[in-house]
mmCIF file of N, CA and C in Angstrom:
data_model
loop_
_atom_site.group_PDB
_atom_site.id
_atom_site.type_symbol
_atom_site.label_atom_id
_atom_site.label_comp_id
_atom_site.label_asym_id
_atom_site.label_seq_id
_atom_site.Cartn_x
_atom_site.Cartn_y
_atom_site.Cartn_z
ATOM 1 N N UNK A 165 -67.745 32.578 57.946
ATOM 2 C CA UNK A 165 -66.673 33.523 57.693
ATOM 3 C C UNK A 165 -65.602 32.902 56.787
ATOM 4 N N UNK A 166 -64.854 31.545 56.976
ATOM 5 C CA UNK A 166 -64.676 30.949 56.332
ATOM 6 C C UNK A 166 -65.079 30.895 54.570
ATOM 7 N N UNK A 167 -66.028 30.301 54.362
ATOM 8 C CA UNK A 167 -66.532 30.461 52.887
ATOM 9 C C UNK A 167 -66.449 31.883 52.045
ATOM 10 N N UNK A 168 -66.250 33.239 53.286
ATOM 11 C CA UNK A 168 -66.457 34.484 52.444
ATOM 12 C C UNK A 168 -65.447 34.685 52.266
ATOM 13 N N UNK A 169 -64.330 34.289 53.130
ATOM 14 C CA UNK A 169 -62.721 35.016 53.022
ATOM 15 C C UNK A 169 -62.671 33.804 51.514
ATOM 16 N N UNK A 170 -62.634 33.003 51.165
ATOM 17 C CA UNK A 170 -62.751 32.300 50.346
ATOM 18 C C UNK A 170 -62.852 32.429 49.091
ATOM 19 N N UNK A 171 -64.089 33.517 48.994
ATOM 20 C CA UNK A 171 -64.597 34.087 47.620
ATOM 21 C C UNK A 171 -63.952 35.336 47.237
ATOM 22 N N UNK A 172 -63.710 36.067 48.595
ATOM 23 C CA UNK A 172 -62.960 37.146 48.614
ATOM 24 C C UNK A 172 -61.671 36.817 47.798
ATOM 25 N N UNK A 173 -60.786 35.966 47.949
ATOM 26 C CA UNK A 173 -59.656 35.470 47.567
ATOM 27 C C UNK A 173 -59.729 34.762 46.151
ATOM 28 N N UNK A 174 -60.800 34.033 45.328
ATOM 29 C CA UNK A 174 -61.352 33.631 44.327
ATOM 30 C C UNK A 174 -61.759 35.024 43.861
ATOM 31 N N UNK A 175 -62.323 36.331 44.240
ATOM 32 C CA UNK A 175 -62.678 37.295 43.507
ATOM 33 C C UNK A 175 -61.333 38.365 43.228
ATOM 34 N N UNK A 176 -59.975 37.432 44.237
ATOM 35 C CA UNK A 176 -58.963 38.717 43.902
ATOM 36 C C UNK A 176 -57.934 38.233 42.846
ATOM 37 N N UNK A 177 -58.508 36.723 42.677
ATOM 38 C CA UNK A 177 -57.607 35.859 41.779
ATOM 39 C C UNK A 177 -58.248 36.139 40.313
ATOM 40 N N UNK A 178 -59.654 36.587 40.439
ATOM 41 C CA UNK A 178 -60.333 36.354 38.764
ATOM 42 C C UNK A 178 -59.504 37.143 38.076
ATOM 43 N N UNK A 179 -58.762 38.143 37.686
ATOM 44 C CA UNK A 179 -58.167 38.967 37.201
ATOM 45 C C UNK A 179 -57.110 38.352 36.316
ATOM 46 N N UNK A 180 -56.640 37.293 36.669
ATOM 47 C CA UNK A 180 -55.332 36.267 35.782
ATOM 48 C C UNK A 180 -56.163 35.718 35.208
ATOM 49 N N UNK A 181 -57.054 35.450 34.993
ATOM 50 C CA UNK A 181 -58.039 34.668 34.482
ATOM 51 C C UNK A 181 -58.820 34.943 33.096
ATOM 52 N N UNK A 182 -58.515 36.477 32.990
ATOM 53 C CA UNK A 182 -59.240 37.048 31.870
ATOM 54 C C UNK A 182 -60.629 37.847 32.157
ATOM 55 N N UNK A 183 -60.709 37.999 33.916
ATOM 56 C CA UNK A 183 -61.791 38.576 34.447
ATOM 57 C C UNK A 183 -61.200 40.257 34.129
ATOM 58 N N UNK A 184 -62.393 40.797 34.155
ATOM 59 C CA UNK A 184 -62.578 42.354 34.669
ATOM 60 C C UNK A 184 -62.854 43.272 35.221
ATOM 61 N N UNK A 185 -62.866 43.738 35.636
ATOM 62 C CA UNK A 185 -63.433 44.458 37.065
ATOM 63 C C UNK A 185 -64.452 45.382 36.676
ATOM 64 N N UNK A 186 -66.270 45.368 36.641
ATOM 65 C CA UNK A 186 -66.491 46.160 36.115
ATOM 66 C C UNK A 186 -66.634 47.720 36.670
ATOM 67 N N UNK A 187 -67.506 48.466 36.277
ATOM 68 C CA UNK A 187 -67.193 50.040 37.228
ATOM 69 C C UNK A 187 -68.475 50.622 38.159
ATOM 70 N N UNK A 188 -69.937 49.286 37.981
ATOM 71 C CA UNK A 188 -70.214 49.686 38.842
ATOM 72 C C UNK A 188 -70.903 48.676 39.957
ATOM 73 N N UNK A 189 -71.867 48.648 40.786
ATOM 74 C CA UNK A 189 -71.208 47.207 42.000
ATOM 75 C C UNK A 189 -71.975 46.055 41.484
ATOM 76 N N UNK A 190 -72.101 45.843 39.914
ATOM 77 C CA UNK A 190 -71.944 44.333 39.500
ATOM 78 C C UNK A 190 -71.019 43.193 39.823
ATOM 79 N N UNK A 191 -69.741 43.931 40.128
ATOM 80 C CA UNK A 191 -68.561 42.959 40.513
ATOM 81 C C UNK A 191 -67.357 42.795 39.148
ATOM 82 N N UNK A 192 -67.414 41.347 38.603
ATOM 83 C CA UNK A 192 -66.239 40.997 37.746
ATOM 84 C C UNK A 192 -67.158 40.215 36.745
ATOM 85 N N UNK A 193 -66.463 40.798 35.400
ATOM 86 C CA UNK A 193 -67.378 39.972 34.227
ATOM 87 C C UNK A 193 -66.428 39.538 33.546
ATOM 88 N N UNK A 194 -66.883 38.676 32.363
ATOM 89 C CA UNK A 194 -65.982 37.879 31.791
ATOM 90 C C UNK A 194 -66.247 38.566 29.922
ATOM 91 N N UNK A 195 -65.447 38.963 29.605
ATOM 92 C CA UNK A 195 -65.889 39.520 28.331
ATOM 93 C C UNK A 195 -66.490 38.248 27.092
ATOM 94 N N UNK A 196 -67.197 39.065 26.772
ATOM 95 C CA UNK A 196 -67.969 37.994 25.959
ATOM 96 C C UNK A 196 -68.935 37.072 26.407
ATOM 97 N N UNK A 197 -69.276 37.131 27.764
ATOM 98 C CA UNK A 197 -69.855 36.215 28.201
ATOM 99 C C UNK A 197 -70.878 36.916 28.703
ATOM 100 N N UNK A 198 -72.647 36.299 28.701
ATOM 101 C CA UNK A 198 -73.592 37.013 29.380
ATOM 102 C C UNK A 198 -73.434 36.508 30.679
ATOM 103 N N UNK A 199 -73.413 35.249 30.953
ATOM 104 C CA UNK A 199 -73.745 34.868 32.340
ATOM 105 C C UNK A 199 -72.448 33.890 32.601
ATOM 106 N N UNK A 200 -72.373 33.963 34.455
ATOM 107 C CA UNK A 200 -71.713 33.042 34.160
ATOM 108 C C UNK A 200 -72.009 32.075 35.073
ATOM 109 N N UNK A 201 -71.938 30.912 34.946
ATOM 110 C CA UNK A 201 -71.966 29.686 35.811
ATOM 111 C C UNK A 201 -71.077 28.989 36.541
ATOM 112 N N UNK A 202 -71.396 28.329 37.751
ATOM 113 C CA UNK A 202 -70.741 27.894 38.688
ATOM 114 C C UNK A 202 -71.690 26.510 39.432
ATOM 115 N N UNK A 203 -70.754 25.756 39.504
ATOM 116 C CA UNK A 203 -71.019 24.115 40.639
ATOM 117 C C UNK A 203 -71.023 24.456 41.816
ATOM 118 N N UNK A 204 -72.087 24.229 42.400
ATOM 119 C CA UNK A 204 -71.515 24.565 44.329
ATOM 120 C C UNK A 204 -71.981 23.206 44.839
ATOM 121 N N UNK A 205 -71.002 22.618 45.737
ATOM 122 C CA UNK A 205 -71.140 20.990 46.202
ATOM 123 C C UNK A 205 -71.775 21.581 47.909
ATOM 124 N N UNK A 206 -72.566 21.371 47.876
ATOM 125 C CA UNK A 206 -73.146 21.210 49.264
ATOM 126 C C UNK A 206 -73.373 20.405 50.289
ATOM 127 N N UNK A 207 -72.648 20.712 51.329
ATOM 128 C CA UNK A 207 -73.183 19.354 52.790
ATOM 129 C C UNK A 207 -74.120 19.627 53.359
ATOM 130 N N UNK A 208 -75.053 18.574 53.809
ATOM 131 C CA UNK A 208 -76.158 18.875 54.655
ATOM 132 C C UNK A 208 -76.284 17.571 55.701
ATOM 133 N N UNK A 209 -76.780 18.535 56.761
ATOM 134 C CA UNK A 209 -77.099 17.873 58.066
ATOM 135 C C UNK A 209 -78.168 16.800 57.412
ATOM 136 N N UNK A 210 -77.457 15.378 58.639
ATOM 137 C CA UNK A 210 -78.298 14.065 58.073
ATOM 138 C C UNK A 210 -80.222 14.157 58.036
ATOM 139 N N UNK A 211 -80.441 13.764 57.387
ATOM 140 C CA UNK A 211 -81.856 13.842 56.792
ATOM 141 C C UNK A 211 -82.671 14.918 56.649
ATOM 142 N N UNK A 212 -82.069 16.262 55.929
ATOM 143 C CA UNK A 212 -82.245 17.307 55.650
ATOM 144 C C UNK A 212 -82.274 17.560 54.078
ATOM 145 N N UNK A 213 -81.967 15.901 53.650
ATOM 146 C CA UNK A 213 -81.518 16.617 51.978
ATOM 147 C C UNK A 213 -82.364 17.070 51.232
ATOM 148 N N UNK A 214 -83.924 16.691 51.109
ATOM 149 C CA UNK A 214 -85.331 17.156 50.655
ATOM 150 C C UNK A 214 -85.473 18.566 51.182
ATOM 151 N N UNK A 215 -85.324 18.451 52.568
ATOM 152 C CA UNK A 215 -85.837 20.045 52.585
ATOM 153 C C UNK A 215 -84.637 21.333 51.938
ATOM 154 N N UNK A 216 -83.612 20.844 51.930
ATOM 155 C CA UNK A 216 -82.872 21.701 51.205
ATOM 156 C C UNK A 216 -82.646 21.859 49.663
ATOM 157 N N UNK A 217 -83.232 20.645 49.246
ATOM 158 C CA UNK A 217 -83.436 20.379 47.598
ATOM 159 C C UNK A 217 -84.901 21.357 47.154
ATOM 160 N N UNK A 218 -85.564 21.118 48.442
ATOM 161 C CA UNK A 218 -86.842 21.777 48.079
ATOM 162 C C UNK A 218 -86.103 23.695 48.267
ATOM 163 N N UNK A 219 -85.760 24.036 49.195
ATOM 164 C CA UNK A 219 -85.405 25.385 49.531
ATOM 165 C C UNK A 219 -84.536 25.779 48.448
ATOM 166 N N UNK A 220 -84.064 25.338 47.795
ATOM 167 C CA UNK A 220 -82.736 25.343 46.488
ATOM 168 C C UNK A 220 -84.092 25.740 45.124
ATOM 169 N N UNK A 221 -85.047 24.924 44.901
ATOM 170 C CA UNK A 221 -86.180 25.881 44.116
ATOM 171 C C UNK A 221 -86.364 27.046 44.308
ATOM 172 N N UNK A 222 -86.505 27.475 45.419
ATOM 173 C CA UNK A 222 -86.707 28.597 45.348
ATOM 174 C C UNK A 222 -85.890 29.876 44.985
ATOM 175 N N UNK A 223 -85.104 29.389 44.979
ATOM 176 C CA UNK A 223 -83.944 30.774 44.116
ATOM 177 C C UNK A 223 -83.611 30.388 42.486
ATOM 178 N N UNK A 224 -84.033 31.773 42.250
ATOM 179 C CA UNK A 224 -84.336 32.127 41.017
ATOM 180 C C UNK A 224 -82.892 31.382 40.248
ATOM 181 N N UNK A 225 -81.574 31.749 40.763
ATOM 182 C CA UNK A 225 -80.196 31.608 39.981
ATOM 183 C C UNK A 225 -80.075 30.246 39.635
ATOM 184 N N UNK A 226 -80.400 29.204 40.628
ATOM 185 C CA UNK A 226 -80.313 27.903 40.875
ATOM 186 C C UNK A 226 -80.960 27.351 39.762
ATOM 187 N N UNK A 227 -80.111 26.494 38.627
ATOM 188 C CA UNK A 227 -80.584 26.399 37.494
ATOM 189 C C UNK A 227 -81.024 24.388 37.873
ATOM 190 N N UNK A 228 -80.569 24.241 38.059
ATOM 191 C CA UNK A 228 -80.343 22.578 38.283
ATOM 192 C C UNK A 228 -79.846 22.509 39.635
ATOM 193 N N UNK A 229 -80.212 21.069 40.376
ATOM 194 C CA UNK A 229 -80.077 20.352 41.731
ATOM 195 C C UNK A 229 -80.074 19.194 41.885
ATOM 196 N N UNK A 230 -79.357 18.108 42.710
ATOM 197 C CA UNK A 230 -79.059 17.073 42.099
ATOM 198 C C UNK A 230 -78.567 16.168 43.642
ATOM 199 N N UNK A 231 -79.211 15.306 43.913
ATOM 200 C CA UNK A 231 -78.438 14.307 45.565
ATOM 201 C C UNK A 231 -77.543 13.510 44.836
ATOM 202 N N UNK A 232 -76.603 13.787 45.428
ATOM 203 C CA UNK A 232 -75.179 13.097 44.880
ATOM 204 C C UNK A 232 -74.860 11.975 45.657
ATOM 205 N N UNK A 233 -73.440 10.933 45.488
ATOM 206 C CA UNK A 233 -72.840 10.436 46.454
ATOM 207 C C UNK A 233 -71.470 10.962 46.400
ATOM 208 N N UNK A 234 -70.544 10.945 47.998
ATOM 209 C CA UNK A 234 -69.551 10.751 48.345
ATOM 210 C C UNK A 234 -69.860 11.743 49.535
ATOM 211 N N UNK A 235 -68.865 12.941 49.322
ATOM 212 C CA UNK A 235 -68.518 13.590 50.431
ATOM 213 C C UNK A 235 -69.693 14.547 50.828
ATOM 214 N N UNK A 236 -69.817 14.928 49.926
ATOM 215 C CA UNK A 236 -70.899 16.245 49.746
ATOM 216 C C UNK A 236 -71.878 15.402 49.042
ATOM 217 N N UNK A 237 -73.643 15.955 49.652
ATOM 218 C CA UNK A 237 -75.316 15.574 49.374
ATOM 219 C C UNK A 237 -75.847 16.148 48.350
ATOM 220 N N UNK A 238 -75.070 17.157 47.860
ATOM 221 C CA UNK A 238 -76.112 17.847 46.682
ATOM 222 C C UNK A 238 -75.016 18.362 45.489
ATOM 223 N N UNK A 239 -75.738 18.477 44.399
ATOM 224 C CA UNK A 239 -74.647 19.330 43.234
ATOM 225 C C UNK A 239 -75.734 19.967 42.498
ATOM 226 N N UNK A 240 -75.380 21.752 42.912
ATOM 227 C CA UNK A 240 -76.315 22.696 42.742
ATOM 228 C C UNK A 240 -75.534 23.293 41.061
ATOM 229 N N UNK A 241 -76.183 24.035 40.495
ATOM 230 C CA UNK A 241 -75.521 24.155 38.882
ATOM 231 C C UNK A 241 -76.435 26.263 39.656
ATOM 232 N N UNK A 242 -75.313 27.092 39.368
ATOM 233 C CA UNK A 242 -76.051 28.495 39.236
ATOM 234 C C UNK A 242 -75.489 29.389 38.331
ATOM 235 N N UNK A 243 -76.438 30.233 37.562
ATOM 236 C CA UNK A 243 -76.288 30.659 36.848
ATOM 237 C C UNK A 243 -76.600 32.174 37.140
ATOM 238 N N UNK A 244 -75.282 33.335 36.735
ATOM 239 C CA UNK A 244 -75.747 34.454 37.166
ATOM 240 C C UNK A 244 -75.172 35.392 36.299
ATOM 241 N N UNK A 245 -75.373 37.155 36.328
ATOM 242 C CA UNK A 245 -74.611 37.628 35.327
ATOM 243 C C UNK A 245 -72.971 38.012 35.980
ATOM 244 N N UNK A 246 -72.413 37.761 37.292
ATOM 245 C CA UNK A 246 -71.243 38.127 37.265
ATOM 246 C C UNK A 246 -70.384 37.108 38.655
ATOM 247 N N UNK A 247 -69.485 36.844 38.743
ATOM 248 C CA UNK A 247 -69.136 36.403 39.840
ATOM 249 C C UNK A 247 -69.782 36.804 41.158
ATOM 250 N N UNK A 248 -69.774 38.401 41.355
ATOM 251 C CA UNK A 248 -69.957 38.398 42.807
ATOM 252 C C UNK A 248 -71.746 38.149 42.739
ATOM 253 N N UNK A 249 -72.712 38.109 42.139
ATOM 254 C CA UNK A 249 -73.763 38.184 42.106
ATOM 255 C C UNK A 249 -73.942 36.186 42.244
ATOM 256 N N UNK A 250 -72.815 35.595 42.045
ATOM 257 C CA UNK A 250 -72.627 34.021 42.325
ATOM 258 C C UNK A 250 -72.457 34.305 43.784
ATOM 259 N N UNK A 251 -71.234 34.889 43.942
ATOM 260 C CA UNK A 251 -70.968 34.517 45.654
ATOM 261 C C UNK A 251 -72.150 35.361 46.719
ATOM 262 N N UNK A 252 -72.723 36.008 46.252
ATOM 263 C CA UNK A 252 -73.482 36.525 46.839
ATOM 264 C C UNK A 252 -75.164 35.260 46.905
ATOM 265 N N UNK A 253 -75.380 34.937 45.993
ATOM 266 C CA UNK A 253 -76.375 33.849 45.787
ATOM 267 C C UNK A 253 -75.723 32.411 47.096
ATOM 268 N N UNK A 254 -74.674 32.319 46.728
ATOM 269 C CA UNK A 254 -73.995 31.187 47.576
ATOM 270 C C UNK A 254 -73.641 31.842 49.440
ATOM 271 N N UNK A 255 -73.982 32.698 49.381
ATOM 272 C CA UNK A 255 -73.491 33.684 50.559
ATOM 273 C C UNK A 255 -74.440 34.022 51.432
ATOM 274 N N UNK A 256 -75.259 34.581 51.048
ATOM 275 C CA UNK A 256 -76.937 35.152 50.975
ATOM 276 C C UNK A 256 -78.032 33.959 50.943
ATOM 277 N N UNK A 257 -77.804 33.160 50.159
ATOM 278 C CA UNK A 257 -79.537 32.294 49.716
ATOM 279 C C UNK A 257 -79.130 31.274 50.106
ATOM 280 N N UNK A 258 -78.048 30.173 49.361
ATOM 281 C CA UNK A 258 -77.566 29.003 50.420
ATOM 282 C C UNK A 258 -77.392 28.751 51.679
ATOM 283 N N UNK A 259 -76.562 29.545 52.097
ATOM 284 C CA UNK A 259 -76.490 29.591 53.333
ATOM 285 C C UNK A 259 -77.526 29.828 54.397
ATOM 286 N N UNK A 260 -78.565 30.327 53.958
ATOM 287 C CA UNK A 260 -79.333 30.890 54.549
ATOM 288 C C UNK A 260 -80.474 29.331 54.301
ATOM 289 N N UNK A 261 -80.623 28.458 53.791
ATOM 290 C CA UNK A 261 -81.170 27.348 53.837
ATOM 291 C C UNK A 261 -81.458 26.738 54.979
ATOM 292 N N UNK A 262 -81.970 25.889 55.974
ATOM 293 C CA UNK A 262 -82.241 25.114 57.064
ATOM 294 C C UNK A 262 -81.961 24.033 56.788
ATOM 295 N N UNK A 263 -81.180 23.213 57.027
ATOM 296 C CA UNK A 263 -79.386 21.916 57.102
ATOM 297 C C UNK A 263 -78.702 22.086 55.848
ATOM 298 N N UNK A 264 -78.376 23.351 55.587
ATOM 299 C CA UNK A 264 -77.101 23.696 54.867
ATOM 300 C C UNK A 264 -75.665 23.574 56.082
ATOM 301 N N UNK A 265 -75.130 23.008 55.665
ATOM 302 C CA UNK A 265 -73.868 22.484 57.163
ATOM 303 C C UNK A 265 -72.814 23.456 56.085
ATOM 304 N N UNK A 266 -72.356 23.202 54.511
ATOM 305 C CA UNK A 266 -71.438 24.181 54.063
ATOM 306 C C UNK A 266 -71.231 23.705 52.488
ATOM 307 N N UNK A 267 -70.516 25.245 51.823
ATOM 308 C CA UNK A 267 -70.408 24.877 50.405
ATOM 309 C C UNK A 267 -69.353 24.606 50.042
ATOM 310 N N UNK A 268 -69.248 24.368 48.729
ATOM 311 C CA UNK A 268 -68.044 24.928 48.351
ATOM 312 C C UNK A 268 -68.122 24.904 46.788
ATOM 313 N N UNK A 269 -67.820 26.049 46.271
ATOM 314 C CA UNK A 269 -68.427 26.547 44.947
ATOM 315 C C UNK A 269 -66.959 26.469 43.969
ATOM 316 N N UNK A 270 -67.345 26.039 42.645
ATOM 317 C CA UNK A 270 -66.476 26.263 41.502
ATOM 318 C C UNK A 270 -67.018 27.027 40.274
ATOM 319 N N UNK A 271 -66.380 28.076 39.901
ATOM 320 C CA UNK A 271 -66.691 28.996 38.876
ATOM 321 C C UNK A 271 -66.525 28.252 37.422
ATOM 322 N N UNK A 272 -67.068 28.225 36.381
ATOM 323 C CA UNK A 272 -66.800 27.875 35.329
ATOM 324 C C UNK A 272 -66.148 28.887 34.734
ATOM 325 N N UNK A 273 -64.880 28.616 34.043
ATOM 326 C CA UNK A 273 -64.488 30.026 32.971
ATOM 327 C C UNK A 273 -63.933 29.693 31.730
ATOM 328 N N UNK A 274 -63.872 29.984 30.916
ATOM 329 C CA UNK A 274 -63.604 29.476 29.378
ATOM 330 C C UNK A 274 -62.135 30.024 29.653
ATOM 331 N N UNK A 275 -61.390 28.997 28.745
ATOM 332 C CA UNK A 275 -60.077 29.311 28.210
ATOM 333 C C UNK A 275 -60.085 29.845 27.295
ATOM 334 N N UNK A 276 -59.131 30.721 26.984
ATOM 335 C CA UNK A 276 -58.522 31.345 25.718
ATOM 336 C C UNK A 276 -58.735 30.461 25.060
#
Protein backbone atom coordinates (compact mmCIF):
# COMPACT_ATOMS: atom_id res chain seq x y z
CA UNK A 1 0.00 0.00 0.00
CA UNK A 2 2.82 1.99 0.74
CA UNK A 3 4.61 1.90 -2.77
CA UNK A 4 1.03 2.77 -4.45
CA UNK A 5 0.19 5.84 -2.34
CA UNK A 6 3.69 6.65 -3.60
CA UNK A 7 3.10 6.58 -7.30
CA UNK A 8 -0.17 8.00 -6.73
CA UNK A 9 1.66 11.12 -5.40
CA UNK A 10 4.62 10.87 -8.22
CA UNK A 11 1.56 10.64 -10.76
CA UNK A 12 -0.04 13.91 -9.11
CA UNK A 13 3.35 15.66 -9.20
CA UNK A 14 4.09 14.75 -13.12
CA UNK A 15 2.16 17.76 -14.21
CA UNK A 16 5.09 20.49 -13.06
CA UNK A 17 7.15 18.49 -14.88
CA UNK A 18 5.94 19.01 -18.38
CA UNK A 19 3.67 15.82 -18.06
CA UNK A 20 0.10 15.59 -19.54
CA UNK A 21 -2.70 14.05 -18.73
CA UNK A 22 -3.82 12.08 -21.56
CA UNK A 23 -7.81 11.53 -22.32
CA UNK A 24 -7.97 8.09 -22.37
CA UNK A 25 -6.79 5.38 -19.47
CA UNK A 26 -3.17 5.47 -20.87
CA UNK A 27 -2.39 7.75 -17.95
CA UNK A 28 0.37 10.77 -18.38
CA UNK A 29 2.65 11.25 -21.43
CA UNK A 30 5.44 13.29 -22.00
CA UNK A 31 5.18 15.22 -25.30
CA UNK A 32 7.55 14.28 -27.71
CA UNK A 33 8.45 11.33 -26.22
CA UNK A 34 7.41 7.64 -27.36
CA UNK A 35 8.32 5.81 -24.32
CA UNK A 36 9.27 6.46 -21.25
CA UNK A 37 11.80 4.97 -18.91
CA UNK A 38 12.36 4.44 -15.39
CA UNK A 39 15.17 2.72 -12.68
CA UNK A 40 13.41 0.64 -10.10
CA UNK A 41 16.03 -0.43 -7.20
CA UNK A 42 14.77 -3.58 -5.79
CA UNK A 43 15.21 -5.52 -2.34
CA UNK A 44 15.07 -9.06 -2.12
CA UNK A 45 14.79 -11.61 0.51
CA UNK A 46 18.37 -13.23 1.21
CA UNK A 47 19.17 -15.78 -1.48
CA UNK A 48 16.39 -15.07 -3.75
CA UNK A 49 18.35 -12.83 -6.13
CA UNK A 50 18.47 -15.46 -9.23
CA UNK A 51 15.10 -16.37 -8.90
CA UNK A 52 13.96 -12.89 -9.12
CA UNK A 53 16.53 -11.91 -11.86
CA UNK A 54 15.18 -14.89 -13.60
CA UNK A 55 11.24 -13.77 -12.95
CA UNK A 56 12.30 -10.04 -14.09
CA UNK A 57 12.80 -11.86 -17.86
CA UNK A 58 9.84 -12.49 -18.04
CA UNK A 59 8.17 -9.18 -18.42
CA UNK A 60 8.06 -7.88 -21.56
CA UNK A 61 8.78 -3.86 -20.21
CA UNK A 62 11.89 -4.93 -18.29
CA UNK A 63 14.54 -3.82 -20.64
CA UNK A 64 17.80 -4.55 -18.60
CA UNK A 65 18.59 -6.25 -14.94
CA UNK A 66 21.47 -6.03 -13.04
CA UNK A 67 22.74 -7.51 -9.02
CA UNK A 68 24.00 -4.53 -7.57
CA UNK A 69 25.81 -3.61 -4.27
CA UNK A 70 24.70 -1.58 -1.25
CA UNK A 71 21.26 -1.22 -0.02
CA UNK A 72 19.13 -2.58 -2.63
CA UNK A 73 20.05 -6.36 -4.85
CA UNK A 74 18.96 -5.47 -8.18
CA UNK A 75 18.79 -2.37 -10.74
CA UNK A 76 15.90 -3.09 -13.09
CA UNK A 77 15.94 -0.38 -16.30
CA UNK A 78 11.79 -0.36 -17.74
CA UNK A 79 10.67 0.87 -20.51
CA UNK A 80 7.00 1.76 -21.27
CA UNK A 81 4.69 4.08 -23.27
CA UNK A 82 3.39 6.19 -20.24
CA UNK A 83 3.97 6.58 -16.56
CA UNK A 84 1.06 4.78 -15.24
CA UNK A 85 1.65 1.75 -17.58
CA UNK A 86 5.40 2.02 -15.45
CA UNK A 87 3.65 1.99 -12.13
CA UNK A 88 1.44 -0.45 -13.07
CA UNK A 89 4.42 -2.89 -14.43
CA UNK A 90 6.15 -2.04 -10.93
CA UNK A 91 2.72 -2.61 -9.12
CA UNK A 92 1.33 -5.59 -10.96
CA UNK A 93 4.54 -7.70 -12.28
CA UNK A 94 7.27 -6.80 -9.64
CA UNK A 95 5.61 -7.13 -6.97
CA UNK A 96 4.06 -9.98 -7.81
CA UNK A 97 7.68 -11.78 -8.08
CA UNK A 98 8.61 -14.55 -5.25
CA UNK A 99 11.46 -12.56 -2.75
CA UNK A 100 10.55 -9.26 -4.04
CA UNK A 101 10.71 -7.69 -0.21
CA UNK A 102 10.19 -3.87 -2.09
CA UNK A 103 10.85 -1.17 -4.77
CA UNK A 104 11.47 1.86 -5.30
CA UNK A 105 11.23 3.35 -8.77
CA UNK A 106 12.69 6.61 -10.50
CA UNK A 107 11.12 8.05 -13.64
CA UNK A 108 13.47 9.44 -16.18
CA UNK A 109 12.25 12.87 -17.68
CA UNK A 110 14.05 15.23 -19.95
CA UNK A 111 14.51 18.83 -19.12
CA UNK A 112 13.47 21.64 -21.06
Amino acid sequence: MVYFLRVVRLLMALGRFGFERTDGARGWIVKGVRHMKAFVLIKVEPGKVKEVLDGLQGISQVKEAYCITGPDDIIAVLEAPDAKSISDVVIVGLHDIEGVRGTDTRMVVDLP
